[in-house]
Short mmCIF file of C-alpha atoms in Angstrom, two decimals:
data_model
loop_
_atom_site.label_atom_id
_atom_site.label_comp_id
_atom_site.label_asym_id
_atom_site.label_seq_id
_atom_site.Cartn_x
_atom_site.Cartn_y
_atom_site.Cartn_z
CA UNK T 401 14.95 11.05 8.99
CA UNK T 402 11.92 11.25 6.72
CA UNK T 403 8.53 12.38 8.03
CA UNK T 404 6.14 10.69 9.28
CA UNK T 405 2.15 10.70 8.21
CA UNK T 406 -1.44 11.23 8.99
CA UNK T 407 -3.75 8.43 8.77
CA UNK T 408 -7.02 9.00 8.70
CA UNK T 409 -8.76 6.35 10.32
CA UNK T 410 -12.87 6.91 9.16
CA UNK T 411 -16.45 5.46 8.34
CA UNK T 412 -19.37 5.23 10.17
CA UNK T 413 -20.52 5.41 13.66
CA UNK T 414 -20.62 2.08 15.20
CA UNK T 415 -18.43 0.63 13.04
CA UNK T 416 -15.46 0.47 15.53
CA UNK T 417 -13.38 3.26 14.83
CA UNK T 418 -12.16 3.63 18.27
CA UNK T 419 -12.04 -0.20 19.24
CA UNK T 420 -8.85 -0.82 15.74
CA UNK T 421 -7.64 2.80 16.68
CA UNK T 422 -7.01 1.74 20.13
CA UNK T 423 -5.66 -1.91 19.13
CA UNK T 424 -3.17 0.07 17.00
CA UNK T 425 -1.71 2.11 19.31
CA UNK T 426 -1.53 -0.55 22.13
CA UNK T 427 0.55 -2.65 19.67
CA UNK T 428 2.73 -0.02 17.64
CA UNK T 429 5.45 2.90 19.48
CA UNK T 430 5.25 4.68 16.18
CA UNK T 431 1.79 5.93 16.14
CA UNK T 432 0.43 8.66 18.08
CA UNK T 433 -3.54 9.36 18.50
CA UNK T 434 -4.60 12.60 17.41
CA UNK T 435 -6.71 13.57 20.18
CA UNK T 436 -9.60 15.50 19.42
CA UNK T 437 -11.33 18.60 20.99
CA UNK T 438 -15.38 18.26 21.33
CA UNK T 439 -18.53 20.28 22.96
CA UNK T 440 -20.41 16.93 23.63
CA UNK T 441 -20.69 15.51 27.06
CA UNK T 442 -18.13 13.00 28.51
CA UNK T 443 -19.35 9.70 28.81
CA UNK T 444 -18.85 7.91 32.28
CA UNK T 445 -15.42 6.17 30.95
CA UNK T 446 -14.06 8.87 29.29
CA UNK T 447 -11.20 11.15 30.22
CA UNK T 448 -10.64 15.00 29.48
CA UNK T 449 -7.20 14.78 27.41
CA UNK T 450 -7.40 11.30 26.65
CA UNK T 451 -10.70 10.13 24.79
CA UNK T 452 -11.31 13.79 24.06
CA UNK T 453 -10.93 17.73 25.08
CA UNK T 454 -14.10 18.61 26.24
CA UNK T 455 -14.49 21.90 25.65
CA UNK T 456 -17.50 24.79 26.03
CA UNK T 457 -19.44 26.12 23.42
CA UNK T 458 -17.27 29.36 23.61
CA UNK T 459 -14.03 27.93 23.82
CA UNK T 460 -14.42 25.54 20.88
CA UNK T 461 -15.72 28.50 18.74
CA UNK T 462 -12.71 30.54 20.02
CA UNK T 463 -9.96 28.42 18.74
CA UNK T 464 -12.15 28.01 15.37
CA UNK T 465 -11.70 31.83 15.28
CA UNK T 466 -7.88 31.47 15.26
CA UNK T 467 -7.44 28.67 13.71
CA UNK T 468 -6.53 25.89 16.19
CA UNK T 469 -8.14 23.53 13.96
CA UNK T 470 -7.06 21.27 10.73
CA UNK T 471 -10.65 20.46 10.89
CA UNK T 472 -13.86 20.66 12.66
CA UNK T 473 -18.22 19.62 12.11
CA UNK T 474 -21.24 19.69 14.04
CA UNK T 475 -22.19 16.02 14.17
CA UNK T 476 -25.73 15.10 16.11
CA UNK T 477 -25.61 18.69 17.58
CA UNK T 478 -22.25 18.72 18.86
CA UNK T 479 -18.90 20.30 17.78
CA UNK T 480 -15.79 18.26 17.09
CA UNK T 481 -12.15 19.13 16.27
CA UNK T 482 -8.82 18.27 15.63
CA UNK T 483 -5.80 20.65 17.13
CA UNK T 484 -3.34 21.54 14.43
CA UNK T 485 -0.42 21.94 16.39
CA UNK T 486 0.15 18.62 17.63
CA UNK T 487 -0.42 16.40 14.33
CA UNK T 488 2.21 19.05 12.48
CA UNK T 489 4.74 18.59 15.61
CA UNK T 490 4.32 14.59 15.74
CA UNK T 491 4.67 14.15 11.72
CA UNK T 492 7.90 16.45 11.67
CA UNK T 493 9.29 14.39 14.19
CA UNK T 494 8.60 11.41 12.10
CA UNK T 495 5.93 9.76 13.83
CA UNK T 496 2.71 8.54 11.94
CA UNK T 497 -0.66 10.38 13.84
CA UNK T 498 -3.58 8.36 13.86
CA UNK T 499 -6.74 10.24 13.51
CA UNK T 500 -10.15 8.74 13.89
CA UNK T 501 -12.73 10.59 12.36
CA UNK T 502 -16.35 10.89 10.68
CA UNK T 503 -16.76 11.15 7.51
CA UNK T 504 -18.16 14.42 7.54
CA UNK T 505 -14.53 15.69 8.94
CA UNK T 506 -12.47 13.55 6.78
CA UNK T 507 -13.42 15.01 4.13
CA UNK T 508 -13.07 18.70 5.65
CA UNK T 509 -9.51 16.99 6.32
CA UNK T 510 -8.78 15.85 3.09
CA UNK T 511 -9.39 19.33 1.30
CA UNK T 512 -6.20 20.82 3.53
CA UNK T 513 -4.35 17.51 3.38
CA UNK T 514 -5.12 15.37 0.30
CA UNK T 515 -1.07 13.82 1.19
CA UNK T 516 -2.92 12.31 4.16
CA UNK T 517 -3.86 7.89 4.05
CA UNK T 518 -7.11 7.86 4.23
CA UNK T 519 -8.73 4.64 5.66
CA UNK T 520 -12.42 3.82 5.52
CA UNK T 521 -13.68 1.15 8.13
CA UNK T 522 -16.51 -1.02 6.30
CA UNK T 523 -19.22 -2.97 8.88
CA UNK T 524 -19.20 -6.56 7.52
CA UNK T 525 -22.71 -5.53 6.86
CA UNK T 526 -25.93 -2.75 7.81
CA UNK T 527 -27.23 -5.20 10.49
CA UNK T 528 -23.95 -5.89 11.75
CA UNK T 529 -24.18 -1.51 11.96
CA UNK T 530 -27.35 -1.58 13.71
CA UNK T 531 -26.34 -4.31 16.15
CA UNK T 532 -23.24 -2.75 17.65
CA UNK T 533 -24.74 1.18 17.75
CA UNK T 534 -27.61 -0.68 19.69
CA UNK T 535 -25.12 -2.41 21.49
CA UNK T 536 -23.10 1.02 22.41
CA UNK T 537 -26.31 1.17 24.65
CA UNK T 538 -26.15 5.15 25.33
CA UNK T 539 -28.54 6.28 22.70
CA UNK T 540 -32.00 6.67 22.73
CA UNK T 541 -34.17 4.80 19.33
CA UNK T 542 -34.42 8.05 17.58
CA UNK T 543 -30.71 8.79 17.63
CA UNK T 544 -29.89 4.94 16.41
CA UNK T 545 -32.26 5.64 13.46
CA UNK T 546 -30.01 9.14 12.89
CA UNK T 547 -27.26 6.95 12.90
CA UNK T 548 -27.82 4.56 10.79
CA UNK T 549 -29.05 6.87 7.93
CA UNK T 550 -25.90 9.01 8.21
CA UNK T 551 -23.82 5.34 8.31
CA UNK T 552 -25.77 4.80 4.38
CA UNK T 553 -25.45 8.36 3.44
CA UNK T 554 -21.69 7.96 4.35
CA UNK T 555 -20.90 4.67 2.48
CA UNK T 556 -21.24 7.04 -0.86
CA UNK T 557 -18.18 8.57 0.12
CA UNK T 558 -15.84 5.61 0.10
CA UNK T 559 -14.30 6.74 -3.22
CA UNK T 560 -12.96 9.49 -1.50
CA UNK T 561 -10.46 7.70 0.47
CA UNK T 562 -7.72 5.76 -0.47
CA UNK T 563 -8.33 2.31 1.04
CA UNK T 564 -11.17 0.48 2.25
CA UNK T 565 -10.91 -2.03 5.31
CA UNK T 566 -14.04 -4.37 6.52
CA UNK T 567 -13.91 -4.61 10.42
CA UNK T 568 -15.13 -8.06 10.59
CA UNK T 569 -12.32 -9.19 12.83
CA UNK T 570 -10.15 -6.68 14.99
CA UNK T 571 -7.23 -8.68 14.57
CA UNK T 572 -7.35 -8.68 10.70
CA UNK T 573 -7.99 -5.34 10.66
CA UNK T 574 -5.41 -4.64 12.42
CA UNK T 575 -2.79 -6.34 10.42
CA UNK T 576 -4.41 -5.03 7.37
CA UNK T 577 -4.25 -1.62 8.43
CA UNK T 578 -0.38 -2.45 9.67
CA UNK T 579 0.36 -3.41 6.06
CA UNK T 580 -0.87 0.09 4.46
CA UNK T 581 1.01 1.51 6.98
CA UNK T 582 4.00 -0.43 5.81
CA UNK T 583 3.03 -0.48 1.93
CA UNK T 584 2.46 3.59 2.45
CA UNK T 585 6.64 3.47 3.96
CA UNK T 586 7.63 1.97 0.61
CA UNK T 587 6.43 3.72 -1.93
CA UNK T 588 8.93 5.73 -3.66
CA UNK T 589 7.16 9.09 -3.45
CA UNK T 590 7.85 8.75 0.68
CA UNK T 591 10.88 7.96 0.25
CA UNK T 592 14.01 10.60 0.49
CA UNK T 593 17.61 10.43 -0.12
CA UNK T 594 18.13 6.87 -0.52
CA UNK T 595 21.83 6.14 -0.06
CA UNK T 596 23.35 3.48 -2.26
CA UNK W 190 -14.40 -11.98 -7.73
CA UNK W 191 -12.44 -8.95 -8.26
CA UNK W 192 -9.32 -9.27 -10.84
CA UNK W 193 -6.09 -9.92 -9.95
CA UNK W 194 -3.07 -7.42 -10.66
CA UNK W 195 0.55 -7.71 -12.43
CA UNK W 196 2.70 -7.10 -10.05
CA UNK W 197 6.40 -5.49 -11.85
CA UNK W 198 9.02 -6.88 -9.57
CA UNK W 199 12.04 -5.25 -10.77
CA UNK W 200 15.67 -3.85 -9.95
CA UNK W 201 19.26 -3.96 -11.42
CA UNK W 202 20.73 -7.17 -12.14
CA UNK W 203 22.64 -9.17 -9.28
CA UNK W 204 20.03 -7.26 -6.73
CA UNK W 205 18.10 -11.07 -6.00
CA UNK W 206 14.69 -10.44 -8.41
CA UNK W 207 15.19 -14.14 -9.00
CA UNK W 208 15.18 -15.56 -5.18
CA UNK W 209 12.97 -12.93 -3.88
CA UNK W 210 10.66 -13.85 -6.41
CA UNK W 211 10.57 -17.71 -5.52
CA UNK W 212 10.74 -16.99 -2.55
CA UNK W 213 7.02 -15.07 -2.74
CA UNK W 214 6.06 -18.14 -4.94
CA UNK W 215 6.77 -20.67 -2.35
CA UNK W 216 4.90 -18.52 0.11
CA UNK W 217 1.52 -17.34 -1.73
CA UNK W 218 -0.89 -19.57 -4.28
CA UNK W 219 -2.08 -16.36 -4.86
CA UNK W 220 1.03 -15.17 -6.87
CA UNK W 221 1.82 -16.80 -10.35
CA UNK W 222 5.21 -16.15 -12.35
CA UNK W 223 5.35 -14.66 -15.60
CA UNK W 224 7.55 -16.87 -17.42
CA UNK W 225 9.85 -14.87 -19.92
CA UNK W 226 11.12 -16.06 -23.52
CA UNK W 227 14.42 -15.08 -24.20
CA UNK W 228 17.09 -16.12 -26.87
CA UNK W 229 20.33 -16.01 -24.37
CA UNK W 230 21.79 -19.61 -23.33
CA UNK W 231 20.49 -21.70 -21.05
CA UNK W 232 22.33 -21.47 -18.05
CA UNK W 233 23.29 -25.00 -16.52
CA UNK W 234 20.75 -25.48 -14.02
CA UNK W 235 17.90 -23.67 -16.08
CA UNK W 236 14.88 -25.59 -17.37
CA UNK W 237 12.93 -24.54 -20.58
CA UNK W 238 9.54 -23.69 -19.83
CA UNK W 239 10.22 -23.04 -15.74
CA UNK W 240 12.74 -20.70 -15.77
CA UNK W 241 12.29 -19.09 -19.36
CA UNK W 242 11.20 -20.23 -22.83
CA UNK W 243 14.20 -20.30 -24.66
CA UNK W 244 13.87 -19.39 -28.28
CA UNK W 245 15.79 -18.49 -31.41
CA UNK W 246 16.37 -15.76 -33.23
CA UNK W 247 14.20 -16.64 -35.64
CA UNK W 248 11.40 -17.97 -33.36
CA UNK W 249 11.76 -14.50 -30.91
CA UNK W 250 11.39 -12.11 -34.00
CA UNK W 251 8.44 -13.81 -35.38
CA UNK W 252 6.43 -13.65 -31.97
CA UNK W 253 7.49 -9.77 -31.93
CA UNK W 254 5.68 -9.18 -35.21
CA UNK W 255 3.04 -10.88 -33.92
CA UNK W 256 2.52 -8.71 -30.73
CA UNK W 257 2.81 -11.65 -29.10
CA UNK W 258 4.80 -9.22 -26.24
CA UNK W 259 3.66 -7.33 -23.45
CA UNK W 260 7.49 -5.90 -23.66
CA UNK W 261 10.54 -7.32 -25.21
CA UNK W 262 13.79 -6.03 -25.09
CA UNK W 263 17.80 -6.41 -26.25
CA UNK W 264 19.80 -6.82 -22.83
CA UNK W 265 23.54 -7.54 -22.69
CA UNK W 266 23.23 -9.10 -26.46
CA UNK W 267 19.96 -10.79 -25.79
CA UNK W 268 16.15 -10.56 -26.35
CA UNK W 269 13.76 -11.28 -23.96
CA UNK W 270 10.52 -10.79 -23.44
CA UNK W 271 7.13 -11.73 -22.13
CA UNK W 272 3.95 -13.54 -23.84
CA UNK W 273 1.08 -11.43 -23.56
CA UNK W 274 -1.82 -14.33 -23.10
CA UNK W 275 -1.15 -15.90 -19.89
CA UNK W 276 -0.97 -12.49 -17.78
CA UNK W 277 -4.01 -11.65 -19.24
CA UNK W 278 -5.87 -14.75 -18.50
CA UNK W 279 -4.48 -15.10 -15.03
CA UNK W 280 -5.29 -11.56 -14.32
CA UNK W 281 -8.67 -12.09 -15.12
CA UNK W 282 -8.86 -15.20 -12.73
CA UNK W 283 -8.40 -12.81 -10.24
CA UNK W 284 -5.06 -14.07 -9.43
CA UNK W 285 -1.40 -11.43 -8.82
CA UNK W 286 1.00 -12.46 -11.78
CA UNK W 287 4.66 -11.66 -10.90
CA UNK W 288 6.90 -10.22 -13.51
CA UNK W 289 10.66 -10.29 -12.69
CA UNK W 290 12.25 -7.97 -14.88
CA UNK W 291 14.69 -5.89 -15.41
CA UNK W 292 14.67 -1.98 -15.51
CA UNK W 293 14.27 -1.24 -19.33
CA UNK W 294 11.81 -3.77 -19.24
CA UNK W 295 9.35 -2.37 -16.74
CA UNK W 296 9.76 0.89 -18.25
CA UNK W 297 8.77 -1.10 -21.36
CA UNK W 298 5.87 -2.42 -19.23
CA UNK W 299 4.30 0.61 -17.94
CA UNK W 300 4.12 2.61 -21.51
CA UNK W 301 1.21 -0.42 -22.12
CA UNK W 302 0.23 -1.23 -18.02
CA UNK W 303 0.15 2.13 -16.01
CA UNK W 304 -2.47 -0.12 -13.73
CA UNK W 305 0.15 -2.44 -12.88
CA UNK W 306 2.07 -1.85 -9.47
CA UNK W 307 6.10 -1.53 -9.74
CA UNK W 308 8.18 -2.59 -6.86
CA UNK W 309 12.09 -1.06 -7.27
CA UNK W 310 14.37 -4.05 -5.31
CA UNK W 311 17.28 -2.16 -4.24
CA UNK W 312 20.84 -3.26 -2.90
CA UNK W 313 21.59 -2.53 0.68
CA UNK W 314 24.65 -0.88 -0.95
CA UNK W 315 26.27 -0.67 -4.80
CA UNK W 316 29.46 -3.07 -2.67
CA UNK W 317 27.29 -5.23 -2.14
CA UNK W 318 25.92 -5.58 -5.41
CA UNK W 319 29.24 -6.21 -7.03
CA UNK W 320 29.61 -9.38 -4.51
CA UNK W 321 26.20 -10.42 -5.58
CA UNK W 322 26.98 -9.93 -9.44
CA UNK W 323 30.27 -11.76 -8.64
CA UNK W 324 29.25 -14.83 -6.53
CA UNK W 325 26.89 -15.40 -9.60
CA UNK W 326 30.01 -16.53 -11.24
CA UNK W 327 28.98 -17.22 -14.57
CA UNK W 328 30.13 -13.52 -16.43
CA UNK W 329 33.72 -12.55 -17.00
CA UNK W 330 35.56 -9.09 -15.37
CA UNK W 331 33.89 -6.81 -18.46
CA UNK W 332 30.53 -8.32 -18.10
CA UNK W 333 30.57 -7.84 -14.38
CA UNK W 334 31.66 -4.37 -14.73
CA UNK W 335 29.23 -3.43 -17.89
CA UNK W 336 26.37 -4.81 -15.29
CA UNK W 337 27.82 -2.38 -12.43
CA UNK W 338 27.50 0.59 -14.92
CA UNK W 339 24.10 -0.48 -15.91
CA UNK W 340 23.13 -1.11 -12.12
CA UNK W 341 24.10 2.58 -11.53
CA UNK W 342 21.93 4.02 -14.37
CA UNK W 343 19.29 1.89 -13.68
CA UNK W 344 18.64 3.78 -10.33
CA UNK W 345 18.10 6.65 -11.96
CA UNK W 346 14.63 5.56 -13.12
CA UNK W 347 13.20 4.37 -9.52
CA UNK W 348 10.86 7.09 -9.56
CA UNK W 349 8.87 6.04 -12.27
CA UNK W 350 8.10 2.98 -10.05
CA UNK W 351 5.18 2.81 -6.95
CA UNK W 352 7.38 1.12 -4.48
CA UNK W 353 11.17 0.64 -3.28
CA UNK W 354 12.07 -2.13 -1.21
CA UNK W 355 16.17 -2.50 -0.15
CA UNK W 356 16.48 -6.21 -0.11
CA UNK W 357 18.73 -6.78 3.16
CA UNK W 358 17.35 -10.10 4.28
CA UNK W 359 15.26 -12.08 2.11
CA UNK W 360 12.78 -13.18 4.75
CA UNK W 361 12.26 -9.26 5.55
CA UNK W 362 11.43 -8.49 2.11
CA UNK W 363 9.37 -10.85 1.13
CA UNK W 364 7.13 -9.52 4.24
CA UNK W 365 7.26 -6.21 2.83
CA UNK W 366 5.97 -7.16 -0.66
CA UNK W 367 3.30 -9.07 1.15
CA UNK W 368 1.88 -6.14 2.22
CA UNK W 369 2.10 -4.18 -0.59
CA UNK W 370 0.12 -6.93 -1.93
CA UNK W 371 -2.41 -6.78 0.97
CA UNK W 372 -2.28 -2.85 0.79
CA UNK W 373 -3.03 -2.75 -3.00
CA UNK W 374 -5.95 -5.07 -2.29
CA UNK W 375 -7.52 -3.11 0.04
CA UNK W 376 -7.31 0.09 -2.31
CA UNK W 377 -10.96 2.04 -3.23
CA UNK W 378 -9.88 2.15 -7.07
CA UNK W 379 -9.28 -2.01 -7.01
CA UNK W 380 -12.47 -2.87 -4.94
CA UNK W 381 -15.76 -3.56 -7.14
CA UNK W 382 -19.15 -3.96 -6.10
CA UNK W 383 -18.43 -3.96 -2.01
CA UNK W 384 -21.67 -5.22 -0.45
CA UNK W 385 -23.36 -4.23 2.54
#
């Protein structure tokens, strides 16, 4: 069996990262969320082990210490991180782990794993942005305005990644990000032993 | 509008280039086909100027010293080849010109198009193959068997292409090269000028 891949799943806050990431897993077996540890507090929907880990201060900066993490940032004041030891497990077994990110830690990602797909979500446009961070409904003025300058200061990273996808519908997107997956099966540098 | 791409569909002979690729023409106004010259006989069914140009000698050789080739190349006793002007212009319509080729030719191909994106059609299996080659009908025992022995060398050179695709069931791969299509759209390198 060949292995499977991480897909890196970015781009800006608000732009509906979790909403596609979600979508995809509801509607494919082969894909497994990367969960993520973080020092920020849980929102009122949010599960420990499924949205995030939340972890303290000190136990986040202990498993930076032995390197628990293929990546980690400090984003508005609060740590985030992805556990190594699952995404290496899932991949071996095949399996393609979904990991939705900033941009700030895909790129941190991408200097350990530049074999990675990276995906950057595009708003349809900057007051489309605005609209749905305002919309989120959990953050105060100042913090929207933090947002949406990080969201521009972002957008000059796009060359980084490998494909760009504009989250105007979820459906589209979806299928769009189904075909990379698919197109990122076929090419001949994934492939191994191909028996004839 | 962003420019299209030439998209190499290629693969050893009796693998189904042909009815995959009309098959993706039927489907997609996106997609035009590359119409090749060539100086070998017109089969029965064949039509100059939909299925190839057929030319002389004469006619091929003076169109060679007149670079009027993207590639050309002596197959099984034959030249063909393909005119230079109208993948250009299409290309820069923004529309996906399909090239169905065979193996020395895309190699031809990519020494002068490294942009373009190469798609290897593979054979379920090499028995299969033979049944393909020999349902065709129209070669004799040595020809079959010449095209076997090419078939097998031909594989050799599947990693200088982007993209295998085993074509099982024509309706299966035809989906697949759709979304290589999609995938290749949605690329950072091919995007220009996204606005936000």
């Amino acid at each position: 069996m060949r292995d499977g891949f991480l897909l890196v799943l970015s781009g800006p806050s608000g732009v509906g990262k979790g909403t596609v990431c979600e979508a995809l897993l509801d509607k494919r077996k082969d894909i497994k969320y990367s969960i993520s540890a973080t020092t920020r507090k849980k929102r009122p929907q949010e599960k420990n082990g499924e949205n995030y880990y939340f972890l303290s201060l000190d136990e986040f900066k202990d498993k930076i210490d032995d390197g628990e993490f293929i990546e980690y940032a400090k984003v508005h004041g609060n740590y985030y991180g992805t556990p190594k030891s699952y995404v290496v497990d899932k991949i071996a077994e095949g399996d393609i782990v979904i990991l939705e990110i900033d941009v700030q830690g895909a790129l941190q990602v991408k200097e350990n794993y530049p074999g990675a797909v990276y995906i950057f979500l595009l708003p349809p446009d900057m007051k489309e942005l605005r609209s749905r961070i305002e919309k989120r409904a959990t953050e105060d003025e100042e913090t929207i305005n933090l947002r949406m300058n990080n969201a521009k200061n972002e957008l000059s990273f796009i060359d980084k990644y490998d494909y760009a996808v504009i989250n105007d519908e979820i459906e589209k997107t979806v299928k769009k990000i189904e075909c990379i997956i698919e197109a990122e099966k076929l090419k001949v540098t994934n492939i191994q032993g191909v028996k004839l």
